[in-house]
Coordinates of C-alpha atoms and ligand atoms in Angstrom, one line a residue:
Chain A
M555 CA -24.6 -3.8 -5.3
I556 CA -22.9 -6.5 -3.2
G557 CA -19.4 -5.2 -2.7
G558 CA -17.9 -1.8 -2.1
G559 CA -14.6 -2.2 -4.0
A560 CA -13.7 -0.8 -7.3
A561 CA -16.4 -2.8 -9.1
G562 CA -19.2 -2.2 -6.7
L563 CA -18.6 1.5 -6.5
G564 CA -18.1 1.7 -10.3
A565 CA -21.5 0.0 -10.6
A566 CA -23.2 2.3 -8.1
G567 CA -22.0 5.3 -10.2
G568 CA -23.1 3.5 -13.4
V569 CA -26.6 3.0 -12.1
K570 CA -26.9 6.7 -11.0
A571 CA -25.6 7.9 -14.4
A572 CA -28.2 5.7 -16.2
D573 CA -31.1 6.5 -13.9
P574 CA -30.4 9.4 -11.4
G575 CA -33.7 8.6 -9.6
A576 CA -32.7 5.0 -8.9
E577 CA -32.5 3.8 -5.3
V578 CA -29.0 2.5 -5.0
I579 CA -27.8 0.4 -2.0
V580 CA -24.2 -0.8 -1.7
Y581 CA -23.4 -3.6 0.9
T582 CA -19.9 -4.0 2.0
E583 CA -18.4 -6.2 4.7
F584 CA -15.7 -3.6 5.3
E585 CA -15.7 -0.5 7.5
D586 CA -14.9 1.8 4.5
V587 CA -15.4 2.3 0.8
A588 CA -13.6 4.7 -1.6
Y589 CA -10.0 4.1 -0.5
S590 CA -7.3 2.9 -2.7
P591 CA -6.1 -0.6 -1.6
C592 CA -3.4 -0.3 -4.3
G593 CA -1.6 2.3 -2.1
I594 CA -1.3 0.1 0.9
P595 CA 2.1 -1.4 0.0
Y596 CA 3.5 2.1 -0.6
V597 CA 2.4 3.3 2.9
H598 CA 4.1 0.1 4.3
G599 CA 7.2 0.9 2.3
G600 CA 7.3 4.6 3.5
E601 CA 6.8 6.1 0.1
I602 CA 3.4 7.4 1.1
P603 CA 3.5 9.0 4.6
D604 CA 0.1 7.9 5.9
F605 CA -3.0 5.9 5.2
E606 CA -5.3 8.9 5.3
R607 CA -4.1 9.9 1.8
L608 CA -5.5 6.7 0.4
F609 CA -9.1 7.7 1.1
L610 CA -10.5 9.1 -2.1
A611 CA -13.9 10.3 -0.9
G612 CA -15.5 10.7 2.5
K613 CA -18.7 8.9 3.6
Q614 CA -20.7 12.1 3.0
A615 CA -19.7 12.0 -0.7
Y616 CA -21.9 8.9 -1.2
V617 CA -24.8 10.3 0.8
D618 CA -24.6 13.5 -1.4
A619 CA -24.5 11.3 -4.5
G620 CA -27.7 9.5 -3.4
I621 CA -25.9 6.2 -2.8
D622 CA -26.8 4.3 0.4
V623 CA -23.6 2.5 1.5
R624 CA -24.3 -0.1 4.3
Y625 CA -20.9 -0.6 5.9
E626 CA -19.9 -3.8 7.8
T627 CA -23.0 -5.5 6.4
A628 CA -22.7 -9.0 4.9
V629 CA -25.0 -10.4 2.3
T630 CA -25.5 -14.0 3.1
A631 CA -27.6 -15.3 0.3
I632 CA -29.1 -14.5 -3.1
D633 CA -32.5 -15.8 -4.3
P634 CA -32.6 -14.9 -8.1
A635 CA -36.1 -16.4 -8.4
A636 CA -37.6 -14.2 -5.6
H637 CA -35.4 -11.2 -6.5
T638 CA -34.2 -11.0 -3.0
V639 CA -30.9 -11.0 -1.1
T640 CA -30.6 -12.0 2.5
V641 CA -28.7 -9.4 4.5
A642 CA -27.3 -9.8 8.0
G643 CA -29.4 -7.7 10.4
E644 CA -31.9 -6.8 7.7
G645 CA -33.4 -10.1 6.5
A646 CA -34.7 -10.5 3.0
V647 CA -34.3 -7.4 0.8
R648 CA -36.0 -7.1 -2.6
Y649 CA -34.1 -5.9 -5.7
D650 CA -35.1 -5.0 -9.2
S651 CA -31.5 -5.3 -10.4
L652 CA -28.5 -6.8 -8.6
V653 CA -24.8 -6.4 -9.2
I654 CA -22.5 -8.9 -7.6
A655 CA -19.1 -7.3 -7.0
T656 CA -17.8 -9.5 -4.2
G657 CA -14.2 -9.4 -5.5
W658 CA -11.4 -11.8 -4.6
N659 CA -9.5 -13.5 -1.9
Y660 CA -6.0 -14.8 -1.7
A661 CA -5.8 -18.6 -2.5
D662 CA -5.6 -20.7 0.6
P663 CA -1.9 -21.6 1.1
G664 CA -3.3 -25.1 2.0
V665 CA -0.6 -26.0 4.6
P666 CA -0.8 -26.6 8.3
G667 CA -0.5 -23.6 10.7
G668 CA -2.9 -21.3 8.8
D669 CA -4.6 -20.3 12.0
L670 CA -1.5 -18.8 13.6
S671 CA -1.3 -15.1 14.3
G672 CA 1.3 -13.1 12.3
L673 CA 0.0 -14.2 8.9
Y674 CA -0.8 -11.0 7.0
Y675 CA -3.2 -11.0 4.0
V676 CA -2.9 -7.4 2.7
K677 CA -6.3 -6.1 1.7
N678 CA -8.4 -4.1 4.2
I679 CA -7.1 -0.6 5.0
R680 CA -8.1 -0.7 8.7
K681 CA -6.2 -4.0 9.1
A682 CA -3.3 -2.5 7.1
M683 CA -3.1 0.3 9.7
E684 CA -2.8 -2.2 12.5
W685 CA -0.3 -4.3 10.5
D686 CA 1.8 -1.3 9.8
K687 CA 2.6 -1.1 13.6
V688 CA 3.5 -4.8 13.5
I689 CA 5.9 -4.2 10.6
S690 CA 7.6 -1.5 12.7
E691 CA 8.4 -4.2 15.3
T692 CA 9.2 -6.9 12.8
K693 CA 12.8 -8.2 12.4
A694 CA 12.3 -10.8 9.8
A695 CA 9.5 -11.5 7.4
V696 CA 8.7 -14.1 4.8
V697 CA 6.6 -13.2 1.7
V698 CA 4.8 -16.2 0.3
E699 CA 4.7 -16.2 -3.5
A700 CA 6.0 -13.6 -5.9
G701 CA 2.6 -12.4 -7.5
P702 CA 2.0 -8.7 -8.2
L703 CA 1.2 -7.9 -4.5
G704 CA 4.1 -10.1 -3.3
L705 CA 6.4 -8.0 -5.5
E706 CA 5.2 -4.8 -3.9
M707 CA 5.4 -6.1 -0.4
V708 CA 8.9 -7.5 -0.8
T709 CA 10.1 -4.1 -1.9
A710 CA 8.1 -2.4 0.9
L711 CA 9.5 -4.6 3.6
A712 CA 13.0 -4.2 2.3
H713 CA 12.6 -0.4 2.3
R714 CA 11.4 -0.6 5.9
G715 CA 14.7 -2.4 6.9
V716 CA 13.0 -5.7 7.6
E717 CA 15.1 -8.9 6.9
T718 CA 12.9 -10.1 4.0
H719 CA 12.7 -13.6 2.5
L720 CA 10.7 -14.4 -0.6
I721 CA 9.7 -18.0 -1.2
D722 CA 8.1 -19.0 -4.5
P723 CA 7.6 -22.5 -6.1
N724 CA 8.6 -21.1 -9.5
P725 CA 12.1 -20.5 -10.9
Y726 CA 11.8 -16.7 -10.9
A727 CA 9.5 -13.9 -9.7
L728 CA 6.1 -13.1 -11.3
S729 CA 6.6 -16.1 -13.4
M730 CA 2.9 -16.5 -14.1
M731 CA 2.9 -13.4 -16.3
A732 CA 6.4 -12.0 -16.8
D733 CA 9.5 -13.2 -18.6
P734 CA 12.7 -14.3 -16.8
D735 CA 14.9 -11.8 -18.6
I736 CA 12.6 -8.9 -17.5
M737 CA 12.6 -10.2 -13.9
A738 CA 16.4 -10.8 -13.6
P739 CA 17.4 -7.2 -13.0
V740 CA 14.5 -6.9 -10.5
E741 CA 15.8 -9.8 -8.5
E742 CA 19.3 -8.4 -8.6
S743 CA 18.0 -5.1 -7.2
W744 CA 16.2 -7.0 -4.4
R745 CA 19.5 -8.8 -3.5
E746 CA 21.2 -5.3 -3.4
L747 CA 18.5 -4.3 -0.9
G748 CA 19.3 -7.4 1.2
V749 CA 16.3 -9.5 0.2
H750 CA 16.8 -13.3 0.4
L751 CA 15.3 -15.0 -2.6
H752 CA 14.2 -18.7 -2.4
F753 CA 12.9 -19.8 -5.8
N754 CA 11.8 -23.4 -6.7
T755 CA 10.9 -23.5 -3.0
T756 CA 7.5 -24.8 -1.8
L757 CA 5.8 -23.7 1.4
E758 CA 5.2 -26.7 3.7
E759 CA 4.0 -25.4 7.0
F760 CA 3.7 -22.3 9.2
L761 CA 5.4 -23.0 12.5
G762 CA 4.2 -21.3 15.7
D763 CA 5.4 -20.6 19.2
A764 CA 3.7 -21.4 22.5
D765 CA 1.4 -18.3 22.1
G766 CA 0.1 -19.3 18.7
K767 CA 2.2 -16.8 16.9
V768 CA 4.1 -17.6 13.8
R769 CA 7.9 -18.0 14.4
A770 CA 9.1 -19.6 11.2
V771 CA 8.0 -21.3 7.9
R772 CA 9.0 -24.8 6.9
T773 CA 9.8 -25.0 3.2
S774 CA 11.1 -27.6 0.8
G775 CA 14.5 -25.8 1.2
G776 CA 14.5 -25.8 5.0
E777 CA 13.2 -23.6 7.8
I778 CA 13.1 -19.8 7.7
T779 CA 12.7 -17.9 10.9
A780 CA 10.3 -15.0 10.7
D781 CA 8.0 -13.1 13.0
L782 CA 5.7 -11.9 10.1
V783 CA 4.5 -13.8 7.0
V784 CA 2.9 -12.0 4.1
I785 CA 0.6 -14.2 2.1
S786 CA 0.4 -13.1 -1.5
T787 CA -0.9 -16.2 -3.2
H788 CA -2.9 -15.8 -6.4
K789 CA -6.3 -14.2 -6.4
T790 CA -9.3 -16.5 -6.3
P791 CA -12.8 -15.1 -7.1
E792 CA -15.2 -14.7 -4.1
T793 CA -18.0 -16.7 -5.7
A794 CA -19.6 -18.4 -2.6
L795 CA -22.9 -16.4 -2.9
A796 CA -23.1 -16.7 -6.7
K797 CA -22.4 -20.5 -6.6
A798 CA -25.0 -21.1 -3.9
A799 CA -27.5 -19.1 -6.0
G800 CA -26.9 -21.4 -8.9
L801 CA -25.2 -18.9 -11.2
D802 CA -23.0 -20.3 -14.0
L803 CA -19.3 -20.3 -13.3
G804 CA -16.6 -20.8 -15.9
S805 CA -13.3 -22.8 -16.0
T806 CA -11.5 -20.1 -14.0
G807 CA -14.0 -20.6 -11.2
A808 CA -15.3 -17.0 -11.7
I809 CA -18.8 -15.9 -12.8
I810 CA -19.7 -16.2 -16.5
V811 CA -20.8 -12.8 -17.9
D812 CA -21.4 -11.4 -21.4
E813 CA -20.3 -8.0 -22.7
R814 CA -23.1 -6.3 -20.8
M815 CA -21.7 -8.0 -17.6
K816 CA -25.0 -10.0 -17.4
T817 CA -24.8 -13.3 -15.5
S818 CA -26.9 -16.4 -16.2
A819 CA -29.6 -15.2 -13.7
P820 CA -32.4 -12.8 -14.6
D821 CA -31.6 -9.2 -13.6
V822 CA -28.3 -10.1 -12.1
W823 CA -25.1 -8.5 -13.3
A824 CA -21.6 -9.1 -12.0
A825 CA -18.2 -7.2 -12.3
G826 CA -14.7 -7.1 -11.1
D827 CA -12.5 -9.9 -9.9
V828 CA -15.5 -12.1 -9.3
V829 CA -16.0 -12.5 -13.1
E830 CA -14.0 -13.8 -16.0
I831 CA -13.4 -11.9 -19.2
P832 CA -12.2 -13.2 -22.5
H833 CA -8.7 -12.3 -23.7
G834 CA -9.0 -10.2 -26.9
L835 CA -6.6 -12.4 -29.0
T836 CA -7.2 -16.0 -27.8
R837 CA -10.7 -15.5 -26.3
T838 CA -9.5 -17.6 -23.4
P839 CA -11.3 -16.3 -20.3
L840 CA -9.2 -14.6 -17.6
Q841 CA -10.0 -13.9 -14.0
G842 CA -8.3 -11.7 -11.4
L843 CA -7.5 -8.7 -13.5
T844 CA -6.8 -5.2 -12.0
G845 CA -8.6 -2.5 -10.1
S846 CA -9.0 -0.4 -13.3
H847 CA -10.6 -3.3 -15.1
A848 CA -12.9 -3.9 -12.1
Y849 CA -13.9 -0.2 -12.1
A850 CA -14.7 -0.1 -15.8
Q851 CA -16.6 -3.4 -15.6
G852 CA -18.5 -2.1 -12.6
K853 CA -19.6 1.0 -14.6
T854 CA -20.8 -1.2 -17.4
A855 CA -22.7 -3.5 -15.1
G856 CA -24.2 -0.6 -13.2
T857 CA -25.2 1.3 -16.4
N858 CA -27.0 -1.8 -17.7
A859 CA -28.6 -2.6 -14.3
G860 CA -29.9 1.0 -14.2
G861 CA -31.6 0.5 -17.6
G862 CA -28.9 2.0 -19.8
D863 CA -26.8 0.2 -22.5
R864 CA -23.1 -0.2 -22.3
A865 CA -20.7 -2.9 -23.5
Y866 CA -17.4 -4.0 -22.0
R867 CA -14.7 -5.4 -24.4
A868 CA -12.4 -8.4 -24.3
V869 CA -9.2 -7.5 -22.6
Y870 CA -5.5 -7.0 -23.7
V871 CA -4.4 -6.5 -20.1
P872 CA -1.9 -3.7 -19.9
W873 CA 0.0 -4.0 -16.6
G874 CA 2.8 -2.5 -14.7
T875 CA 4.3 -2.1 -11.3
P876 CA 7.4 -0.9 -9.5
A877 CA 9.6 -3.8 -8.4
G878 CA 12.9 -3.4 -6.5
K879 CA 14.6 -0.3 -8.1
W880 CA 12.8 -0.9 -11.5
V881 CA 9.4 -0.5 -13.1
I882 CA 8.2 -3.4 -15.1
G883 CA 5.2 -3.7 -17.3
G884 CA 3.7 -5.2 -20.5
A885 CA 0.5 -6.1 -22.3
S886 CA -1.1 -9.3 -23.5
F887 CA 1.4 -12.1 -23.9
G888 CA 5.0 -12.4 -22.8
E889 CA 7.3 -15.1 -24.0
A890 CA 6.5 -17.4 -21.0
T891 CA 2.7 -17.2 -21.5
A892 CA 2.9 -17.4 -25.3
T893 CA 5.1 -20.4 -25.0
A894 CA 2.8 -22.1 -22.4
L895 CA -0.1 -21.7 -24.7
G896 CA 1.9 -22.8 -27.7
I897 CA 1.4 -19.6 -29.6
P898 CA 4.2 -19.1 -32.2
Y899 CA 5.9 -15.7 -32.2
V900 CA 8.8 -13.6 -33.5
K901 CA 10.5 -11.3 -31.2
G902 CA 11.9 -7.7 -31.5
E903 CA 14.0 -6.4 -28.6
A904 CA 15.8 -3.1 -27.9
Q905 CA 17.7 -1.6 -25.0
G906 CA 16.9 2.2 -25.2
I907 CA 16.7 5.2 -23.0
S908 CA 13.8 7.3 -21.6
R909 CA 15.1 10.8 -22.6
A910 CA 18.1 12.3 -24.3
R911 CA 21.2 10.6 -23.2
Y912 CA 22.8 13.9 -22.0
Y913 CA 19.8 15.0 -20.1
P914 CA 20.0 14.5 -16.3
G915 CA 17.8 11.7 -15.0
V916 CA 17.9 9.6 -18.2
Q917 CA 16.9 6.0 -17.5
P918 CA 17.2 2.7 -19.3
V919 CA 14.1 1.3 -21.1
K920 CA 14.2 -2.3 -22.4
V921 CA 11.4 -3.2 -24.7
K922 CA 10.5 -6.7 -26.0
L923 CA 7.8 -7.1 -28.6
L924 CA 6.2 -10.4 -29.7
A925 CA 4.4 -10.6 -33.0
E926 CA 2.6 -13.3 -35.1
P927 CA 5.0 -14.8 -37.6
G928 CA 4.1 -13.8 -41.2
T929 CA 1.7 -10.9 -40.6
L930 CA 4.0 -9.5 -37.8
R931 CA 0.8 -8.4 -36.0
L932 CA 1.7 -7.5 -32.4
I933 CA 0.6 -10.1 -29.8
G934 CA 2.4 -8.9 -26.7
A935 CA 5.0 -6.8 -25.1
Q936 CA 7.2 -6.7 -21.9
M937 CA 9.3 -3.9 -20.6
I938 CA 11.6 -2.9 -17.8
G939 CA 13.0 0.5 -17.1
G940 CA 14.0 3.1 -14.5
G941 CA 10.4 4.3 -14.2
E942 CA 9.3 6.9 -16.6
G943 CA 7.3 5.9 -19.6
I944 CA 6.8 2.3 -18.8
K945 CA 3.1 2.7 -17.9
E946 CA 2.4 4.8 -20.9
R947 CA 4.1 2.4 -23.3
A948 CA 2.1 -0.5 -21.7
D949 CA -1.1 1.4 -22.3
F950 CA -0.2 2.3 -25.8
L951 CA 1.0 -1.2 -26.7
A952 CA -2.2 -2.8 -25.4
Q953 CA -4.1 -0.5 -27.8
A954 CA -1.7 -1.3 -30.6
I955 CA -2.4 -5.0 -30.1
R956 CA -6.2 -4.4 -29.8
F957 CA -6.2 -2.5 -33.1
G958 CA -4.0 -5.1 -34.9
M959 CA -0.9 -3.0 -35.4
T960 CA 2.1 -4.8 -36.8
L961 CA 5.9 -4.5 -36.2
H962 CA 6.0 -2.6 -39.6
D963 CA 3.5 -0.1 -38.2
L964 CA 5.5 0.4 -35.0
S965 CA 8.9 0.5 -36.7
T966 CA 7.6 3.5 -38.7
M967 CA 5.7 5.2 -35.9
E968 CA 6.1 8.9 -35.1
N969 CA 7.5 9.7 -31.7
V970 CA 8.1 12.7 -29.5
Y971 CA 11.7 13.8 -29.2
S972 CA 12.4 16.5 -26.6
P973 CA 15.5 16.0 -24.5
A974 CA 13.9 16.2 -21.1
I975 CA 11.0 13.8 -21.9
G976 CA 11.8 11.6 -24.9
A977 CA 14.8 10.2 -26.8
L978 CA 15.4 10.6 -30.5
N979 CA 15.3 6.8 -30.9
E980 CA 12.0 5.6 -29.3
P981 CA 12.7 2.1 -27.8
I982 CA 9.5 0.8 -29.2
V983 CA 10.5 1.8 -32.7
V984 CA 13.9 0.3 -32.3
A985 CA 12.5 -3.0 -30.9
A986 CA 9.9 -3.2 -33.8
T987 CA 12.7 -2.5 -36.4
N988 CA 14.8 -5.2 -34.9
G989 CA 11.7 -7.5 -34.9
V990 CA 11.2 -6.9 -38.6
A991 CA 14.8 -7.7 -39.3
A992 CA 14.7 -10.8 -37.2
A993 CA 11.5 -12.0 -39.0
K994 CA 13.3 -11.4 -42.4
A995 CA 16.4 -13.4 -41.2
K996 CA 14.2 -16.4 -40.3
Chain B
M539 CA -19.2 -30.0 -14.6
A540 CA -17.8 -26.6 -14.0
S541 CA -15.5 -28.0 -11.3
F542 CA -14.1 -30.6 -13.8
F543 CA -13.2 -27.8 -16.2
G544 CA -11.9 -25.8 -13.3
W545 CA -9.6 -28.7 -12.4
L546 CA -8.5 -29.1 -16.0
R547 CA -7.9 -25.4 -16.4
S548 CA -5.9 -24.9 -13.2
N549 CA -3.7 -27.9 -13.8
S550 CA -3.1 -27.4 -17.5
E551 CA -2.4 -23.6 -16.9
H552 CA 0.1 -24.4 -14.1
Y553 CA 2.0 -27.3 -15.8
L554 CA 2.0 -25.7 -19.3
L555 CA 3.7 -22.7 -17.6
V556 CA 6.2 -24.9 -15.9
A557 CA 6.9 -26.6 -19.3
A558 CA 7.3 -23.1 -20.8
H559 CA 9.8 -22.2 -18.0
Q560 CA 11.8 -25.3 -18.9
K561 CA 11.8 -24.3 -22.5
L562 CA 12.8 -20.7 -21.8
A563 CA 15.6 -21.9 -19.5
R564 CA 17.0 -23.7 -22.5
T565 CA 16.6 -20.9 -25.0
L566 CA 17.2 -17.8 -22.8
G567 CA 19.5 -19.4 -20.2
S568 CA 17.1 -18.4 -17.4
P569 CA 16.8 -20.5 -14.2
P570 CA 15.0 -23.8 -14.8
P571 CA 12.1 -25.0 -12.7
R572 CA 12.8 -27.9 -10.3
P573 CA 12.5 -31.3 -11.8
P574 CA 9.0 -33.0 -11.5
K575 CA 8.3 -35.1 -8.4
G576 CA 5.7 -37.8 -8.1
L577 CA 3.3 -39.4 -10.6
K578 CA 1.0 -36.4 -10.9
E579 CA 3.8 -34.0 -11.9
L580 CA 5.3 -36.6 -14.2
F581 CA 2.0 -37.1 -16.0
W582 CA 1.3 -33.4 -16.5
L583 CA 4.9 -32.5 -17.6
R584 CA 6.0 -35.6 -19.4
V585 CA 2.7 -36.7 -21.0
F586 CA 0.2 -33.8 -21.1
A587 CA 2.5 -30.9 -22.0
P588 CA 4.3 -32.7 -24.9
V589 CA 1.0 -34.0 -26.3
Y590 CA -0.5 -30.5 -26.1
A591 CA 2.6 -29.1 -27.8
L592 CA 2.1 -31.5 -30.7
L593 CA -1.4 -30.2 -31.5
P594 CA -1.5 -27.3 -33.9
W595 CA -2.7 -24.0 -32.4
P596 CA -6.1 -23.9 -34.2
V597 CA -6.9 -27.3 -32.7
R598 CA -5.8 -26.2 -29.2
S599 CA -7.7 -23.0 -29.6
R600 CA -10.9 -24.8 -30.6
I601 CA -10.6 -27.1 -27.5
M602 CA -10.1 -24.1 -25.2
R603 CA -13.1 -22.3 -26.8
A604 CA -15.3 -25.4 -26.2
M605 CA -14.9 -25.1 -22.4
P606 CA -17.7 -23.3 -20.5
G607 CA -16.9 -19.7 -19.8
S608 CA -17.5 -16.0 -20.5
H609 CA -15.9 -16.3 -23.9
R610 CA -18.9 -18.3 -25.1
Q611 CA -21.2 -15.3 -24.4
T612 CA -21.7 -12.3 -26.7
W613 CA -18.7 -10.1 -27.1
A614 CA -18.0 -7.4 -29.7
P615 CA -15.6 -8.6 -32.3
P616 CA -12.1 -7.1 -32.2
P617 CA -11.9 -3.7 -33.8
R618 CA -10.9 -3.5 -37.5
S619 CA -8.7 -0.9 -39.0
R620 CA -10.6 1.8 -40.7
G621 CA -9.7 4.1 -43.6
P622 CA -7.7 7.3 -43.4
A623 CA -9.0 10.0 -41.1
V624 CA -8.5 12.8 -43.6
Ligands
FAD2289 C1 -2.8 -4.4 -1.5 C2 -3.5 -4.3 -2.8 C3 -2.8 -3.7 -3.9 C4 -3.4 -3.5 -5.1 N1 -2.8 -2.9 -6.2 C5 -3.4 -2.7 -7.3 C6 -2.7 -2.0 -8.4 O1 -1.6 -1.6 -8.2 N2 -3.4 -1.7 -9.5 C7 -4.7 -2.2 -9.7 O2 -5.3 -1.9 -10.8 N3 -5.4 -2.8 -8.7 C8 -4.7 -3.1 -7.5 N4 -5.4 -3.7 -6.5 C9 -6.8 -4.0 -6.8 C10 -7.1 -5.4 -6.9 O3 -6.1 -6.2 -7.2 C11 -8.4 -5.8 -7.6 O4 -8.4 -5.9 -8.9 C12 -9.6 -5.0 -7.1 O5 -9.7 -4.9 -5.7 C13 -10.9 -5.7 -7.6 O6 -12.0 -5.0 -7.2 P1 -13.4 -5.7 -6.9 O7 -14.3 -4.5 -6.6 O8 -13.7 -6.6 -7.9 O9 -13.1 -6.5 -5.5 P2 -12.6 -6.2 -4.1 O10 -11.8 -5.0 -4.1 O11 -12.2 -7.4 -3.5 O12 -14.0 -5.7 -3.3 C14 -14.9 -6.7 -2.9 C15 -16.0 -6.0 -2.0 O13 -17.0 -7.0 -1.8 C16 -17.3 -6.9 -0.4 N5 -17.9 -8.2 -0.1 C17 -17.5 -9.4 -0.4 N6 -18.4 -10.4 0.0 C18 -19.4 -9.7 0.5 C19 -20.6 -10.1 1.1 N7 -21.0 -11.4 1.2 N8 -21.4 -9.2 1.7 C20 -21.1 -7.8 1.6 N9 -20.0 -7.4 1.0 C21 -19.1 -8.3 0.5 C22 -16.1 -6.5 0.3 O14 -16.4 -6.0 1.6 C23 -15.5 -5.5 -0.7 O15 -16.0 -4.2 -0.4 C24 -4.8 -3.9 -5.3 C25 -5.5 -4.5 -4.2 C26 -4.8 -4.7 -3.0 C27 -5.6 -5.3 -1.9

């Protein structure tokens, strides 16, 4: 395995499950494996008290599982014809099967000043521990781009009492996947937390002081003073090794794989954010999915690399995250992405509640469903709520899309009603019923 | 060749989303994107996006599927609904 992230470790487990006797080596450039990078923004935000909690398994756990993890060891080349990888400090190492799980990097912001100190790319846990101390001394920060990690970092910095500015070239946050009506309450809650939002604003330069440390960013809307800049540009696949080895890459720039996660090279598999996977409805390939996708793909790649047989499926991309005081989520297409692709849709919306209206802690849940005109087959969903049930609805709706359910199916679906955990009128049912009515009225 | 398709994909993805934001701003009353600046943005937003919008979805879908990528490999077809469980 090249890579010790979710995909590389999923693959290592997959190989062992298929062939317990296999010799498994995982190379990673990092000092650790088996920690959850996903928890880093929540330690920065103070919701999780320390970084130690993010470690899921100690180093001994891999030794016990018969997986040889080589920490801080870079692979510098792949030779698919010779079945070798070149490893720093080890030279050429032969493999029978190789899994490339080199993951992703933040896109280069591509403006002058990128070499200044004070620019934080959130990823590695050891670095995060050091940056956490920096955040304690930070007065003002700029977050560059409102992608999923940007959203989490804006909220985290605001919770830490840092004067936080968000700059994004688009008109609203998370605009590459979410809809503006879903994001409007999130933005309002950021403003309540004191966050300064600068949309339709392009980054032009990082400005430094005499010591080479960032002191401000220059943008299309003027200069913003900051002693910390968090870069959360979109994810790009880390394909340098694969490209140099001549593997086929797709239009997203990521490695082309099939359902067994096989690449174009013999005995080479790939998984995680370094590959592209087709969308279940349009078949358009997508890259840069989530850690859970990476782990499941890794298991598939590893199982096949170990001589087993496992298939991964096209994706319907359930997603969700806390943002400001809300939790947002969805599956497949929203209005913005469907409109961009030119996919026609009818819409059913409802503003509901998460439990009985009289039960303490009841929270709002807004559901928006998109369906194919005519058949009313579900093609996407987006939601915002106070927290509970958003993730579960996103998971369920992704399955509903995958299995071709219609607004009719959802409008007649059974749902749990128990005052403390569910309302009599399930918001999905109400949204679907409204969607059926809207389709009839057209 | 892959880099040409990469260039096409990243530009079309970006500018079609900007065009969608413009449309949603009109229909939902959400904040609009900033107006296009320079020849490149004018081309993608004033020529490419409207021409793309004129093509029917099956044609667009066929063009997208013709690009190199994982979607052209073997993938299990989407699940079909089965008969009743009992
Ligand atoms: C701050 C943060 C928050 C996140 N939040 C979420 C979340 O809420 N939900 C979610 O599902 N996912 C989340 N993720 C996960 C994430 O977005 C990815 O989907 C996931 O990291 C992809 O896993 P991967 O194994 O493909 O790649 P990566 O995690 O990028 O792992 C790549 C691995 O490859 C190694 N590597 C790369 N090149 C080489 C080389 N040449 N030689 C040796 N080793 C190499 C690296 O050392 C690393 O171990 C988060 C990630 C971060 C950083």
